[in-house]
Amino acid sequence: MWENLRKFNLDHCDLPTMLWNVAVGLRVLTLNIERNYDKGIPIYYYILTFVITVSYFYVFLICMIWFVFIRCRQTGDLTSAMVVLSLGISSEIGTIKLLCMFIYVDKIKMLVDDFLECDAQTVLGDRFRSNLLKTLRVVKKRALLYWTVIVGNGILYLLKPVVMPGKNLPENHYVIYGLEPMFETPNYEIACAIMTAGVFFICYVPASATAYLIVIVGYIEAQLLALSEEVLQIWPDAVKNVEAHINVVDIEEFEPNTNILINKYVEKRLKEIIIRHALIKELFLKIEDIFKGAIAIGFLLLVLGLIAELLGKLENTFLQMPFAFMQVAMDCFNGQRVMDACLVFEEAVYDCQWEKFNKANMKMVLIMLQNAQKTMTLSAGGIAMLNFTCLMSITRGIYSAYTALRSTF
């Protein structure tokens, strides 16, 4: 038990362990992403998932629609309507990703197998493995931080009534259908229980689903950065390799035989790197194919949710805004990191001392450079590239929409 718990710390940052960490979290939601997992999901996970799912859909979807479009039209309380609407919309961002993973569960399992196979075929040496693990440690730290912030946000939301005077619920603006008056026994106790279950669903789902995306996209980033270092070291490694096998006074004089041996070594390493780079691009395209639709819907929900949160006033939605914003901001951060890694790889190819290679190897480097210039990008439905520029554009658009609607509300 303790040994399994230790695998969640930063000392275990290899890909198989990180995918196992994510798989354990997703099994709580009855989603199995490991093809070779044959123990079966415990029955109590199905019961837990059923309870929190039903609570979530009743409280934050069905009752939200009733409250916003029927109850608040009768009372005229637009502020409460915006607060509850923003809560319902923002909670759907993670749900869409989980639904996407259930729909494409077979593809998800195949993708996990492909990543594990790719990791097992790492044959470029100890330096490559060391650089890979160095970046993967940062990736795991990123995933743990995101998971902690999202789940911690939910805990703070549930603890909010504790620090407020009197009898309170996590959202006092809200009225749950069938539980009026809300603050009388047993309605109050029932409301607390189902809202707590619903909030658990709202926070745990995006934390676990997005953690999976962080890990696999982060692995692409780690591979690209490690490959960049290998490209830069091709010529020095070739020279050292020949020096270790041939007794020469000055290998830089490029005697014919020495030059041939160096370029044979360079050719071998270039082919290994080209094959690895092509495999990484293929894996990334599979990620993009599975998640681009869910990410696009998530961006749309973010825009609507944040506008509603601003219209509901910040003092009422100060815990909802970081929850919604961070979910999509992490997608943009992942996309930006992959783009940055692609740029590093492109620059490494150009700086690999290719001018010392023979013509055949120079042509191979030219092909590598052309492929490296085709930057890998995460996208929202194939329309918008996920990066910091996209995030800032959306933020400006949200604020512009808010200022246009503020006078109306």
Short mmCIF file of C-alpha atoms in Angstrom, two decimals:
data_model
loop_
_atom_site.label_atom_id
_atom_site.label_comp_id
_atom_site.label_asym_id
_atom_site.label_seq_id
_atom_site.Cartn_x
_atom_site.Cartn_y
_atom_site.Cartn_z
CA MET A 1 0.00 0.00 0.00
CA TRP A 2 2.70 2.47 1.06
CA GLU A 3 4.84 1.47 -1.92
CA ASN A 4 1.97 2.28 -4.30
CA LEU A 5 1.42 5.67 -2.63
CA ARG A 6 5.09 6.52 -3.06
CA LYS A 7 4.68 6.17 -6.82
CA PHE A 8 2.70 9.40 -6.81
CA ASN A 9 5.67 11.50 -5.69
CA LEU A 10 8.19 13.21 -7.96
CA ASP A 11 10.83 10.51 -7.52
CA HIS A 12 8.81 8.28 -9.87
CA CYS A 13 8.46 10.36 -13.03
CA ASP A 14 8.95 7.75 -15.77
CA LEU A 15 6.11 7.45 -18.28
CA PRO A 16 4.75 4.02 -17.19
CA THR A 17 4.45 5.19 -13.58
CA MET A 18 2.81 8.49 -14.51
CA LEU A 19 0.28 6.75 -16.75
CA TRP A 20 -0.39 4.33 -13.89
CA ASN A 21 -0.98 7.31 -11.57
CA VAL A 22 -3.52 8.75 -14.00
CA ALA A 23 -5.17 5.37 -14.58
CA VAL A 24 -5.70 4.90 -10.84
CA GLY A 25 -7.44 8.27 -10.63
CA LEU A 26 -9.66 7.55 -13.63
CA ARG A 27 -10.67 4.11 -12.35
CA VAL A 28 -12.46 5.89 -9.50
CA LEU A 29 -14.74 7.22 -12.25
CA THR A 30 -15.08 3.68 -13.69
CA LEU A 31 -12.92 4.55 -16.69
CA ASN A 32 -10.16 2.05 -17.46
CA ILE A 33 -7.43 3.28 -19.83
CA GLU A 34 -5.10 0.28 -19.40
CA ARG A 35 -5.66 -2.56 -21.84
CA ASN A 36 -3.71 -5.05 -19.71
CA TYR A 37 -5.59 -4.25 -16.49
CA ASP A 38 -7.55 -7.41 -15.73
CA LYS A 39 -8.48 -7.01 -12.05
CA GLY A 40 -11.77 -5.28 -12.82
CA ILE A 41 -13.10 -2.05 -11.36
CA PRO A 42 -14.43 -2.49 -7.79
CA ILE A 43 -18.20 -2.30 -7.37
CA TYR A 44 -17.94 0.53 -4.83
CA TYR A 45 -16.40 2.74 -7.54
CA TYR A 46 -19.52 2.20 -9.64
CA ILE A 47 -21.72 3.09 -6.65
CA LEU A 48 -19.66 6.21 -5.90
CA THR A 49 -19.69 7.32 -9.54
CA PHE A 50 -23.43 6.76 -9.79
CA VAL A 51 -24.14 8.80 -6.64
CA ILE A 52 -21.94 11.77 -7.52
CA THR A 53 -23.06 11.78 -11.17
CA VAL A 54 -26.76 11.77 -10.29
CA SER A 55 -26.18 14.47 -7.66
CA TYR A 56 -24.25 16.60 -10.12
CA PHE A 57 -26.76 16.36 -12.94
CA TYR A 58 -29.73 17.01 -10.66
CA VAL A 59 -28.23 19.94 -8.74
CA PHE A 60 -26.01 21.64 -11.29
CA LEU A 61 -27.82 20.91 -14.54
CA ILE A 62 -31.53 20.16 -14.08
CA CYS A 63 -32.06 22.46 -11.08
CA MET A 64 -29.78 25.07 -12.64
CA ILE A 65 -31.96 25.24 -15.75
CA TRP A 66 -35.11 25.45 -13.62
CA PHE A 67 -33.64 28.12 -11.33
CA VAL A 68 -32.24 30.34 -14.07
CA PHE A 69 -34.99 30.17 -16.66
CA ILE A 70 -38.09 29.76 -14.48
CA ARG A 71 -37.48 30.77 -10.89
CA CYS A 72 -35.34 33.86 -11.54
CA ARG A 73 -37.73 35.08 -14.25
CA GLN A 74 -40.44 35.09 -11.60
CA THR A 75 -38.33 36.81 -8.92
CA GLY A 76 -36.38 39.10 -11.28
CA ASP A 77 -33.11 38.30 -9.45
CA LEU A 78 -30.67 38.46 -12.37
CA THR A 79 -27.56 38.42 -10.16
CA SER A 80 -28.47 35.06 -8.65
CA ALA A 81 -29.36 33.77 -12.11
CA MET A 82 -25.91 34.70 -13.44
CA VAL A 83 -24.11 33.18 -10.43
CA VAL A 84 -25.92 29.86 -10.77
CA LEU A 85 -25.69 29.86 -14.57
CA SER A 86 -21.93 30.42 -14.40
CA LEU A 87 -21.58 27.58 -11.92
CA GLY A 88 -23.51 25.20 -14.16
CA ILE A 89 -21.70 26.17 -17.35
CA SER A 90 -18.18 26.09 -15.85
CA SER A 91 -18.80 22.66 -14.35
CA GLU A 92 -19.38 21.20 -17.82
CA ILE A 93 -15.82 21.83 -19.09
CA GLY A 94 -14.31 18.81 -17.35
CA THR A 95 -17.43 16.70 -17.91
CA ILE A 96 -17.07 17.10 -21.67
CA LYS A 97 -13.48 15.80 -21.52
CA LEU A 98 -14.51 12.79 -19.45
CA LEU A 99 -17.39 12.07 -21.83
CA CYS A 100 -14.94 12.30 -24.74
CA MET A 101 -12.66 9.77 -23.03
CA PHE A 102 -15.57 7.36 -22.50
CA ILE A 103 -16.62 7.70 -26.16
CA TYR A 104 -13.07 7.12 -27.43
CA VAL A 105 -12.03 4.68 -24.69
CA ASP A 106 -10.72 2.13 -27.21
CA LYS A 107 -8.61 4.81 -28.91
CA ILE A 108 -7.42 5.99 -25.49
CA LYS A 109 -6.26 2.46 -24.62
CA MET A 110 -4.48 2.13 -27.97
CA LEU A 111 -2.86 5.52 -27.41
CA VAL A 112 -1.60 4.46 -23.97
CA ASP A 113 -0.15 1.29 -25.51
CA ASP A 114 1.51 3.31 -28.27
CA PHE A 115 3.10 5.69 -25.77
CA LEU A 116 4.37 2.84 -23.60
CA GLU A 117 5.78 1.08 -26.68
CA CYS A 118 7.47 4.30 -27.78
CA ASP A 119 8.98 4.74 -24.33
CA ALA A 120 10.21 1.13 -24.26
CA GLN A 121 11.98 1.62 -27.61
CA THR A 122 14.20 4.43 -26.38
CA VAL A 123 17.59 3.37 -27.75
CA LEU A 124 19.42 6.67 -28.05
CA GLY A 125 21.53 6.20 -24.91
CA ASP A 126 21.71 7.17 -21.25
CA ARG A 127 21.97 10.90 -21.93
CA PHE A 128 18.70 10.88 -23.86
CA ARG A 129 16.98 8.96 -21.07
CA SER A 130 18.36 11.31 -18.43
CA ASN A 131 17.18 14.41 -20.31
CA LEU A 132 13.80 12.78 -20.91
CA LEU A 133 13.28 12.07 -17.20
CA LYS A 134 14.41 15.58 -16.29
CA THR A 135 11.57 17.09 -18.33
CA LEU A 136 9.09 14.42 -17.25
CA ARG A 137 9.74 15.39 -13.63
CA VAL A 138 8.59 18.91 -14.50
CA VAL A 139 5.57 17.47 -16.32
CA LYS A 140 4.56 15.41 -13.29
CA LYS A 141 4.97 18.44 -11.07
CA ARG A 142 2.71 20.33 -13.46
CA ALA A 143 0.05 17.61 -13.33
CA LEU A 144 0.18 17.36 -9.52
CA LEU A 145 -0.07 21.14 -9.16
CA TYR A 146 -3.06 21.31 -11.48
CA TRP A 147 -4.82 18.43 -9.71
CA THR A 148 -4.17 20.01 -6.31
CA VAL A 149 -5.43 23.45 -7.35
CA ILE A 150 -8.64 22.14 -8.96
CA VAL A 151 -9.49 19.78 -6.09
CA GLY A 152 -8.39 22.38 -3.53
CA ASN A 153 -10.71 24.90 -5.15
CA GLY A 154 -13.61 22.50 -4.58
CA ILE A 155 -12.61 21.95 -0.96
CA LEU A 156 -12.52 25.71 -0.34
CA TYR A 157 -15.92 26.04 -2.00
CA LEU A 158 -17.37 23.42 0.34
CA LEU A 159 -15.68 24.98 3.37
CA LYS A 160 -17.01 28.45 2.60
CA PRO A 161 -20.17 27.99 4.77
CA VAL A 162 -17.97 27.06 7.76
CA VAL A 163 -16.35 30.51 7.95
CA MET A 164 -19.62 32.37 7.35
CA PRO A 165 -21.91 33.31 10.26
CA GLY A 166 -25.17 31.42 10.62
CA LYS A 167 -26.49 28.49 8.60
CA ASN A 168 -25.20 28.54 5.04
CA LEU A 169 -24.78 26.42 1.94
CA PRO A 170 -21.86 26.52 -0.50
CA GLU A 171 -24.11 28.68 -2.72
CA ASN A 172 -26.79 30.64 -0.88
CA HIS A 173 -28.09 32.19 -4.10
CA TYR A 174 -29.22 28.75 -5.21
CA VAL A 175 -32.56 27.04 -4.65
CA ILE A 176 -32.70 23.30 -5.36
CA TYR A 177 -35.99 22.19 -6.83
CA GLY A 178 -38.07 20.22 -4.33
CA LEU A 179 -36.08 21.31 -1.26
CA GLU A 180 -37.82 24.51 -0.24
CA PRO A 181 -37.46 25.99 2.31
CA MET A 182 -33.74 25.30 1.88
CA PHE A 183 -32.59 26.04 5.45
CA GLU A 184 -35.03 23.87 7.35
CA THR A 185 -34.44 20.29 8.44
CA PRO A 186 -34.22 17.86 6.64
CA ASN A 187 -34.01 19.96 3.44
CA TYR A 188 -30.83 21.66 4.61
CA GLU A 189 -29.04 18.36 5.35
CA ILE A 190 -30.16 16.83 2.03
CA ALA A 191 -29.07 19.95 0.13
CA CYS A 192 -25.64 19.87 1.82
CA ALA A 193 -25.17 16.19 0.98
CA ILE A 194 -26.11 16.32 -2.69
CA MET A 195 -24.27 19.62 -3.28
CA THR A 196 -21.15 18.12 -1.71
CA ALA A 197 -21.43 15.05 -3.95
CA GLY A 198 -22.01 17.27 -6.98
CA VAL A 199 -19.00 19.48 -6.19
CA PHE A 200 -16.85 16.36 -5.80
CA PHE A 201 -17.87 15.35 -9.32
CA ILE A 202 -17.28 18.88 -10.68
CA CYS A 203 -13.73 19.05 -9.32
CA TYR A 204 -12.47 15.48 -9.45
CA VAL A 205 -13.52 14.90 -13.07
CA PRO A 206 -11.55 17.74 -14.71
CA ALA A 207 -8.61 17.21 -12.34
CA SER A 208 -8.23 13.56 -13.40
CA ALA A 209 -9.18 13.89 -17.08
CA THR A 210 -6.90 16.87 -17.71
CA ALA A 211 -4.06 15.21 -15.76
CA TYR A 212 -4.08 12.48 -18.42
CA LEU A 213 -3.79 15.10 -21.16
CA ILE A 214 -0.99 16.90 -19.28
CA VAL A 215 1.02 13.67 -19.01
CA ILE A 216 0.79 12.53 -22.64
CA VAL A 217 1.31 16.01 -24.11
CA GLY A 218 4.14 16.59 -21.64
CA TYR A 219 5.76 13.37 -22.84
CA ILE A 220 5.75 14.75 -26.40
CA GLU A 221 7.44 17.90 -25.09
CA ALA A 222 10.03 15.84 -23.18
CA GLN A 223 10.85 13.73 -26.24
CA LEU A 224 11.35 16.81 -28.42
CA LEU A 225 13.64 18.50 -25.89
CA ALA A 226 15.67 15.33 -25.39
CA LEU A 227 15.95 14.85 -29.16
CA SER A 228 17.14 18.45 -29.49
CA GLU A 229 20.08 17.74 -27.21
CA GLU A 230 20.91 14.59 -29.15
CA VAL A 231 20.93 16.53 -32.42
CA LEU A 232 23.31 19.12 -30.99
CA GLN A 233 25.69 16.40 -29.77
CA ILE A 234 25.80 14.34 -32.99
CA TRP A 235 29.11 15.71 -34.25
CA PRO A 236 30.94 15.75 -30.88
CA ASP A 237 29.71 12.19 -30.23
CA ALA A 238 30.89 11.07 -33.66
CA VAL A 239 34.35 12.53 -33.08
CA LYS A 240 34.62 10.91 -29.62
CA ASN A 241 33.45 7.59 -31.02
CA VAL A 242 36.17 7.58 -33.67
CA GLU A 243 38.82 8.77 -31.20
CA ALA A 244 37.93 5.87 -28.94
CA HIS A 245 38.53 3.32 -31.72
CA ILE A 246 41.28 4.89 -33.85
CA ASN A 247 44.63 6.23 -32.70
CA VAL A 248 44.99 9.61 -34.43
CA VAL A 249 46.97 12.67 -33.42
CA ASP A 250 44.47 15.26 -34.61
CA ILE A 251 41.12 13.93 -35.74
CA GLU A 252 40.04 17.39 -36.93
CA GLU A 253 42.47 17.09 -39.85
CA PHE A 254 39.79 14.89 -41.50
CA GLU A 255 41.90 12.14 -43.02
CA PRO A 256 39.77 10.30 -45.62
CA ASN A 257 39.27 7.14 -43.55
CA THR A 258 38.49 9.06 -40.38
CA ASN A 259 35.99 11.30 -42.15
CA ILE A 260 34.16 8.27 -43.56
CA LEU A 261 33.86 6.68 -40.12
CA ILE A 262 32.59 9.92 -38.58
CA ASN A 263 29.93 10.35 -41.23
CA LYS A 264 28.83 6.72 -40.90
CA TYR A 265 28.22 7.34 -37.22
CA VAL A 266 26.44 10.62 -38.03
CA GLU A 267 24.25 8.86 -40.59
CA LYS A 268 23.25 6.19 -38.06
CA ARG A 269 22.31 8.77 -35.41
CA LEU A 270 20.42 10.97 -37.87
CA LYS A 271 18.29 8.01 -38.98
CA GLU A 272 17.50 7.13 -35.36
CA ILE A 273 16.45 10.71 -34.61
CA ILE A 274 14.36 11.02 -37.79
CA ILE A 275 12.48 7.81 -36.95
CA ARG A 276 11.90 8.95 -33.37
CA HIS A 277 10.71 12.40 -34.47
CA ALA A 278 8.27 10.88 -36.98
CA LEU A 279 6.88 8.58 -34.27
CA ILE A 280 6.39 11.49 -31.89
CA LYS A 281 4.52 13.47 -34.54
CA GLU A 282 2.27 10.48 -35.25
CA LEU A 283 1.43 10.11 -31.55
CA PHE A 284 0.69 13.82 -31.26
CA LEU A 285 -1.73 13.69 -34.20
CA LYS A 286 -3.62 10.91 -32.41
CA ILE A 287 -3.92 13.10 -29.30
CA GLU A 288 -5.19 15.98 -31.40
CA ASP A 289 -7.73 13.77 -33.16
CA ILE A 290 -9.23 12.53 -29.87
CA PHE A 291 -9.37 15.74 -27.85
CA LYS A 292 -9.79 18.63 -30.29
CA GLY A 293 -13.60 18.49 -30.16
CA ALA A 294 -13.74 18.38 -26.35
CA ILE A 295 -11.27 21.26 -26.11
CA ALA A 296 -13.32 23.36 -28.56
CA ILE A 297 -16.51 22.84 -26.54
CA GLY A 298 -14.54 23.62 -23.38
CA PHE A 299 -13.45 26.96 -24.83
CA LEU A 300 -17.02 27.85 -25.74
CA LEU A 301 -18.21 26.95 -22.23
CA LEU A 302 -15.36 28.98 -20.73
CA VAL A 303 -16.41 32.09 -22.64
CA LEU A 304 -20.05 31.74 -21.61
CA GLY A 305 -19.18 30.79 -18.04
CA LEU A 306 -16.74 33.64 -17.41
CA ILE A 307 -19.12 36.22 -18.90
CA ALA A 308 -21.85 34.95 -16.58
CA GLU A 309 -19.43 35.03 -13.63
CA LEU A 310 -18.50 38.64 -14.33
CA LEU A 311 -22.17 39.59 -14.64
CA GLY A 312 -22.84 37.78 -11.35
CA LYS A 313 -20.26 40.08 -9.67
CA LEU A 314 -16.82 38.99 -8.53
CA GLU A 315 -17.70 38.97 -4.83
CA ASN A 316 -20.16 36.17 -5.60
CA THR A 317 -17.97 34.18 -8.00
CA PHE A 318 -14.41 34.62 -6.70
CA LEU A 319 -13.98 30.83 -6.32
CA GLN A 320 -15.64 29.90 -9.61
CA MET A 321 -13.49 32.09 -11.86
CA PRO A 322 -10.09 30.50 -11.15
CA PHE A 323 -11.69 27.05 -11.43
CA ALA A 324 -13.04 27.72 -14.93
CA PHE A 325 -10.11 29.79 -16.14
CA MET A 326 -7.40 27.35 -15.05
CA GLN A 327 -8.99 24.42 -16.87
CA VAL A 328 -8.70 26.05 -20.27
CA ALA A 329 -5.50 27.93 -19.37
CA MET A 330 -3.81 24.58 -18.77
CA ASP A 331 -4.80 23.41 -22.25
CA CYS A 332 -3.25 26.58 -23.69
CA PHE A 333 -0.16 26.09 -21.55
CA ASN A 334 0.24 22.52 -22.83
CA GLY A 335 -0.12 23.73 -26.42
CA GLN A 336 2.43 26.51 -25.86
CA ARG A 337 4.96 24.13 -24.31
CA VAL A 338 4.75 21.78 -27.30
CA MET A 339 5.20 24.69 -29.70
CA ASP A 340 8.23 25.90 -27.71
CA ALA A 341 9.73 22.41 -27.77
CA CYS A 342 9.21 22.22 -31.55
CA LEU A 343 11.07 25.53 -31.92
CA VAL A 344 13.94 24.24 -29.76
CA PHE A 345 14.17 21.12 -31.95
CA GLU A 346 14.14 23.20 -35.14
CA GLU A 347 16.96 25.43 -33.87
CA ALA A 348 18.92 22.38 -32.73
CA VAL A 349 18.73 20.85 -36.22
CA TYR A 350 20.07 24.06 -37.74
CA ASP A 351 22.87 24.28 -35.11
CA CYS A 352 24.04 20.64 -35.33
CA GLN A 353 27.26 21.57 -37.21
CA TRP A 354 25.76 20.18 -40.40
CA GLU A 355 28.35 22.09 -42.46
CA LYS A 356 30.92 19.46 -41.38
CA PHE A 357 28.78 16.55 -42.66
CA ASN A 358 29.16 14.93 -46.06
CA LYS A 359 26.60 15.69 -48.76
CA ALA A 360 24.39 12.69 -48.02
CA ASN A 361 24.10 13.63 -44.35
CA MET A 362 23.54 17.28 -45.26
CA LYS A 363 20.53 16.22 -47.36
CA MET A 364 19.25 14.22 -44.40
CA VAL A 365 19.56 17.27 -42.16
CA LEU A 366 17.67 19.34 -44.75
CA ILE A 367 14.79 16.83 -44.63
CA MET A 368 14.85 16.97 -40.80
CA LEU A 369 14.75 20.76 -40.89
CA GLN A 370 11.76 20.79 -43.24
CA ASN A 371 9.88 18.40 -40.95
CA ALA A 372 10.89 20.35 -37.85
CA GLN A 373 9.46 23.56 -39.31
CA LYS A 374 5.98 21.96 -39.32
CA THR A 375 5.16 22.90 -35.74
CA MET A 376 2.94 20.57 -33.74
CA THR A 377 0.01 22.41 -32.19
CA LEU A 378 -2.96 21.53 -30.04
CA SER A 379 -6.13 23.08 -31.40
CA ALA A 380 -9.70 23.76 -30.38
CA GLY A 381 -11.67 21.89 -33.03
CA GLY A 382 -8.98 22.54 -35.61
CA ILE A 383 -9.89 26.25 -35.56
CA ALA A 384 -7.78 27.98 -32.92
CA MET A 385 -4.23 26.99 -31.92
CA LEU A 386 -3.87 26.61 -28.15
CA ASN A 387 -1.14 28.92 -26.92
CA PHE A 388 -0.72 32.02 -24.78
CA THR A 389 -1.79 34.29 -27.63
CA CYS A 390 -5.04 32.37 -27.97
CA LEU A 391 -5.65 32.58 -24.22
CA MET A 392 -5.11 36.33 -24.17
CA SER A 393 -7.38 36.81 -27.19
CA ILE A 394 -10.15 34.88 -25.46
CA THR A 395 -9.65 36.88 -22.27
CA ARG A 396 -9.95 40.15 -24.15
CA GLY A 397 -13.04 38.86 -25.97
CA ILE A 398 -14.67 37.84 -22.69
CA TYR A 399 -14.05 41.25 -21.12
CA SER A 400 -15.35 43.03 -24.23
CA ALA A 401 -18.53 40.95 -24.16
CA TYR A 402 -18.92 41.62 -20.44
CA THR A 403 -18.61 45.40 -20.83
CA ALA A 404 -21.14 45.32 -23.66
CA LEU A 405 -23.66 43.35 -21.56
CA ARG A 406 -23.03 45.05 -18.22
CA SER A 407 -25.24 48.06 -18.89
CA THR A 408 -28.11 45.77 -19.94
CA PHE A 409 -27.94 43.75 -16.73
#
